[in-house]
C-alpha positions as a printed NumPy array, in Angstrom:
array([[-39.634,  22.844,  17.248],
       [-36.727,  21.085,  15.529],
       [-35.962,  17.444,  16.229],
       [-32.865,  16.771,  18.31 ],
       [-30.611,  13.874,  19.224],
       [-27.961,  13.569,  21.905],
       [-24.439,  14.107,  20.516],
       [-21.618,  12.416,  22.431],
       [-19.118,  14.786,  20.86 ],
       [-20.874,  18.036,  21.811],
       [-22.234,  16.565,  25.041],
       [-25.744,  17.931,  24.56 ],
       [-28.959,  17.675,  22.543],
       [-28.358,  18.906,  18.995],
       [-30.218,  19.33 ,  15.744],
       [-29.055,  16.986,  13.017],
       [-28.727,  16.364,   9.297],
       [-29.894,  13.272,   7.425],
       [-27.438,  11.917,   4.859],
       [-28.262,   8.953,   2.602],
       [-25.411,   6.452,   2.239],
       [-25.483,   2.941,   0.824],
       [-29.217,   2.499,   1.271],
       [-29.228,   3.813,   4.83 ],
       [-29.873,   7.206,   6.354],
       [-27.093,   8.489,   8.614],
       [-28.   ,  11.118,  11.205],
       [-25.106,  13.514,  11.845],
       [-24.716,  16.386,  14.292],
       [-25.383,  19.71 ,  12.578],
       [-22.586,  21.358,  14.571],
       [-19.69 ,  18.873,  14.581],
       [-20.727,  16.236,  12.033],
       [-20.489,  13.387,  14.545],
       [-22.585,  10.352,  13.492],
       [-25.547,  10.02 ,  15.856],
       [-27.278,   6.921,  14.489],
       [-28.262,   5.038,  11.357],
       [-31.742,   4.335,  10.014],
       [-33.026,   2.165,   7.213],
       [-34.055,   4.208,   4.192],
       [-37.715,   4.388,   5.147],
       [-40.084,   7.103,   6.248],
       [-40.039,   7.259,  10.031],
       [-43.066,   8.798,  11.794],
       [-42.258,  11.968,  13.712],
       [-43.654,  10.404,  16.896],
       [-41.207,   7.505,  16.691],
       [-38.269,   9.86 ,  16.182],
       [-39.238,  11.812,  19.278],
       [-39.507,   8.63 ,  21.332],
       [-36.099,   7.424,  20.137],
       [-34.579,  10.765,  21.092],
       [-35.816,  10.484,  24.664],
       [-34.791,   6.863,  25.079],
       [-31.348,   7.339,  23.51 ],
       [-30.839,   3.711,  22.468],
       [-27.37 ,   2.241,  22.781],
       [-25.174,   2.319,  19.707],
       [-25.145,  -0.804,  17.576],
       [-22.363,  -3.071,  18.74 ],
       [-19.645,  -3.965,  16.246],
       [-19.909,  -7.529,  14.991],
       [-16.723,  -9.53 ,  14.52 ],
       [-16.252, -13.038,  13.247],
       [-15.406, -15.544,  15.952],
       [-11.738, -15.267,  16.881],
       [-11.105, -12.484,  14.352],
       [ -9.486,  -9.209,  15.402],
       [-10.341,  -6.077,  13.454],
       [ -6.985,  -4.363,  14.091],
       [ -3.432,  -5.432,  14.787],
       [ -2.719,  -2.846,  17.49 ],
       [ -4.624,  -0.242,  19.459],
       [ -2.461,   2.282,  21.299],
       [ -4.2  ,   4.238,  24.048],
       [ -3.005,   7.114,  26.24 ],
       [ -4.939,   8.493,  29.2  ],
       [ -3.593,   9.706,  32.53 ],
       [ -6.56 ,   8.101,  34.321],
       [ -5.859,   4.479,  35.223],
       [ -9.596,   3.937,  35.769],
       [-10.47 ,   5.169,  32.271],
       [ -7.736,   3.085,  30.688],
       [ -9.071,  -0.038,  32.413],
       [-12.662,   0.588,  31.262],
       [-11.548,   1.136,  27.668],
       [ -9.131,  -1.785,  27.634],
       [-11.66 ,  -4.209,  29.129],
       [-14.209,  -3.375,  26.422],
       [-11.638,  -3.577,  23.643],
       [-10.553,  -6.997,  24.883],
       [-14.179,  -8.136,  25.18 ],
       [-14.923,  -7.092,  21.583],
       [-11.624,  -8.544,  20.283],
       [-11.117,  -5.378,  18.28 ],
       [ -7.315,  -5.747,  18.208],
       [ -4.714,  -8.455,  18.583],
       [ -2.787,  -6.325,  21.048],
       [ -3.826,  -3.318,  23.154],
       [ -1.083,  -1.11 ,  24.574],
       [ -1.955,   1.569,  27.13 ],
       [  0.133,   4.5  ,  28.354],
       [ -0.107,   7.334,  30.89 ],
       [  0.789,  10.157,  28.495],
       [  1.241,  11.051,  24.857],
       [  5.038,  10.837,  24.916],
       [  4.988,   7.173,  25.911],
       [  2.435,   6.428,  23.191],
       [  4.313,   8.234,  20.419],
       [  7.521,   6.421,  21.387],
       [  5.714,   3.087,  21.08 ],
       [  4.158,   4.093,  17.745],
       [  7.536,   5.165,  16.356],
       [  8.932,   1.781,  17.374],
       [  6.105,  -0.002,  15.524],
       [  6.925,   2.019,  12.409],
       [ 10.615,   1.159,  12.691],
       [  9.718,  -2.523,  13.004],
       [  7.28 ,  -2.337,  10.084],
       [  4.293,  -3.16 ,  12.301],
       [  2.295,   0.084,  12.213],
       [ -0.234,  -1.097,   9.618],
       [ -3.743,  -1.834,  10.951],
       [ -3.159,   0.279,  14.047],
       [ -5.563,   2.702,  15.733],
       [ -4.933,   5.383,  18.349],
       [ -7.036,   6.523,  21.33 ],
       [ -5.933,   9.748,  23.022],
       [ -7.065,  11.803,  25.966],
       [ -6.519,  15.504,  25.284],
       [ -5.327,  16.834,  28.647],
       [ -2.38 ,  14.753,  29.869],
       [  0.943,  15.508,  31.573],
       [  4.282,  15.402,  29.717],
       [  2.635,  15.408,  26.251],
       [ -1.04 ,  16.173,  25.58 ],
       [ -3.187,  14.304,  23.081],
       [ -3.189,  16.972,  20.36 ],
       [  0.615,  17.192,  20.386],
       [  0.857,  13.401,  20.277],
       [ -1.503,  13.226,  17.299],
       [  0.469,  15.884,  15.401],
       [  3.678,  13.936,  16.055],
       [  2.045,  10.794,  14.668],
       [  0.878,  12.583,  11.512],
       [  4.332,  14.13 ,  10.997],
       [  6.166,  10.824,  11.231],
       [  3.605,   9.171,   8.916],
       [  4.089,  11.927,   6.338],
       [  7.878,  11.702,   6.576],
       [  7.758,   7.947,   5.941],
       [  5.039,   8.16 ,   3.284],
       [  2.71 ,   5.981,   5.366],
       [ -1.11 ,   6.016,   5.355],
       [ -2.679,   7.818,   8.297],
       [ -3.97 ,   5.568,  11.059],
       [ -7.364,   6.45 ,  12.59 ],
       [ -7.167,   8.549,  15.754],
       [ -9.96 ,   8.96 ,  18.293],
       [ -9.819,  11.591,  21.008],
       [-11.663,  10.52 ,  24.16 ],
       [-11.816,  13.454,  26.539],
       [-14.108,  15.511,  28.755],
       [-13.153,  18.689,  26.88 ],
       [-16.185,  20.115,  25.116],
       [-15.86 ,  20.287,  21.337],
       [-15.484,  23.795,  19.925],
       [-14.555,  25.221,  16.52 ],
       [-10.822,  25.01 ,  17.264],
       [-11.079,  21.332,  18.132],
       [-13.191,  20.595,  15.062],
       [-10.631,  22.34 ,  12.852],
       [ -7.879,  20.308,  14.502],
       [ -9.782,  17.085,  13.812],
       [-10.039,  18.054,  10.149],
       [ -6.281,  18.691,  10.002],
       [ -5.533,  15.335,  11.658],
       [ -8.003,  13.276,   9.599],
       [ -8.948,  10.531,   9.865],
       [ -9.724,  11.634,  13.409],
       [-12.807,  11.79 ,  15.57 ],
       [-13.802,  12.936,  19.04 ],
       [-15.992,  11.349,  21.689],
       [-16.851,  13.296,  24.824],
       [-16.308,  10.992,  27.803],
       [-18.048,  13.459,  30.15 ],
       [-17.243,  13.883,  33.839],
       [-19.863,  11.325,  34.891],
       [-18.059,   8.733,  37.093],
       [-20.674,   6.044,  36.355],
       [-18.769,   3.119,  34.727],
       [-21.832,   2.11 ,  32.685],
       [-22.155,   5.594,  31.195],
       [-18.438,   5.608,  30.406],
       [-18.744,   2.188,  28.777],
       [-21.547,   3.48 ,  26.535],
       [-19.262,   6.225,  25.291],
       [-16.413,   3.788,  24.724],
       [-18.794,   1.881,  22.442],
       [-18.782,   4.97 ,  20.211],
       [-15.012,   4.61 ,  19.893],
       [-15.439,   1.014,  18.781],
       [-18.082,   2.012,  16.24 ],
       [-15.778,   4.686,  14.829],
       [-12.901,   2.246,  14.344],
       [-15.203,  -0.335,  12.766],
       [-16.436,   2.264,  10.264],
       [-12.863,   3.173,   9.335],
       [-12.108,  -0.352,   8.071]])
């Protein structure tokens, strides 16, 4: 029987690939490519791997220097006030950005992002988007962002989709078109602790982009 790990993107146990990078072994989902965990470049007994799979250890927390923010802005859009609060509280706790702006839909977020570009402040910005939102959904918002970046000749900011929609081939193709972009399944579990664990994956993604 093949080894499996839990993939936050697919929302289920998946088989995985091992990729060696910079002296470490990265485990990635065989279906969506989402990073599952990192291991030191050593031989790990099969028994230990099985135990780790069952326990599902928490993702390594990003480490920031005291008082140092990793990003200038994080713009977040989600129609759930509860979800926005959970995400914002963790972002503030980790001091991942100097300023965190949250919105109820994609239209409000894209308007704010366009303003940052006009003011020359869009550098070192990251985006968090729910997919299903009123007025403007997350995919449409992300495409707008990429279009305006291309028109202005600006580098693409990292985008993370945080939604309960299950990843399929269409979504994975969309992520490739919008790169750098990633997806974390927030699930429908109302437990704040479980939601916080998934938000940690967002933080890890943004840390890896820098």
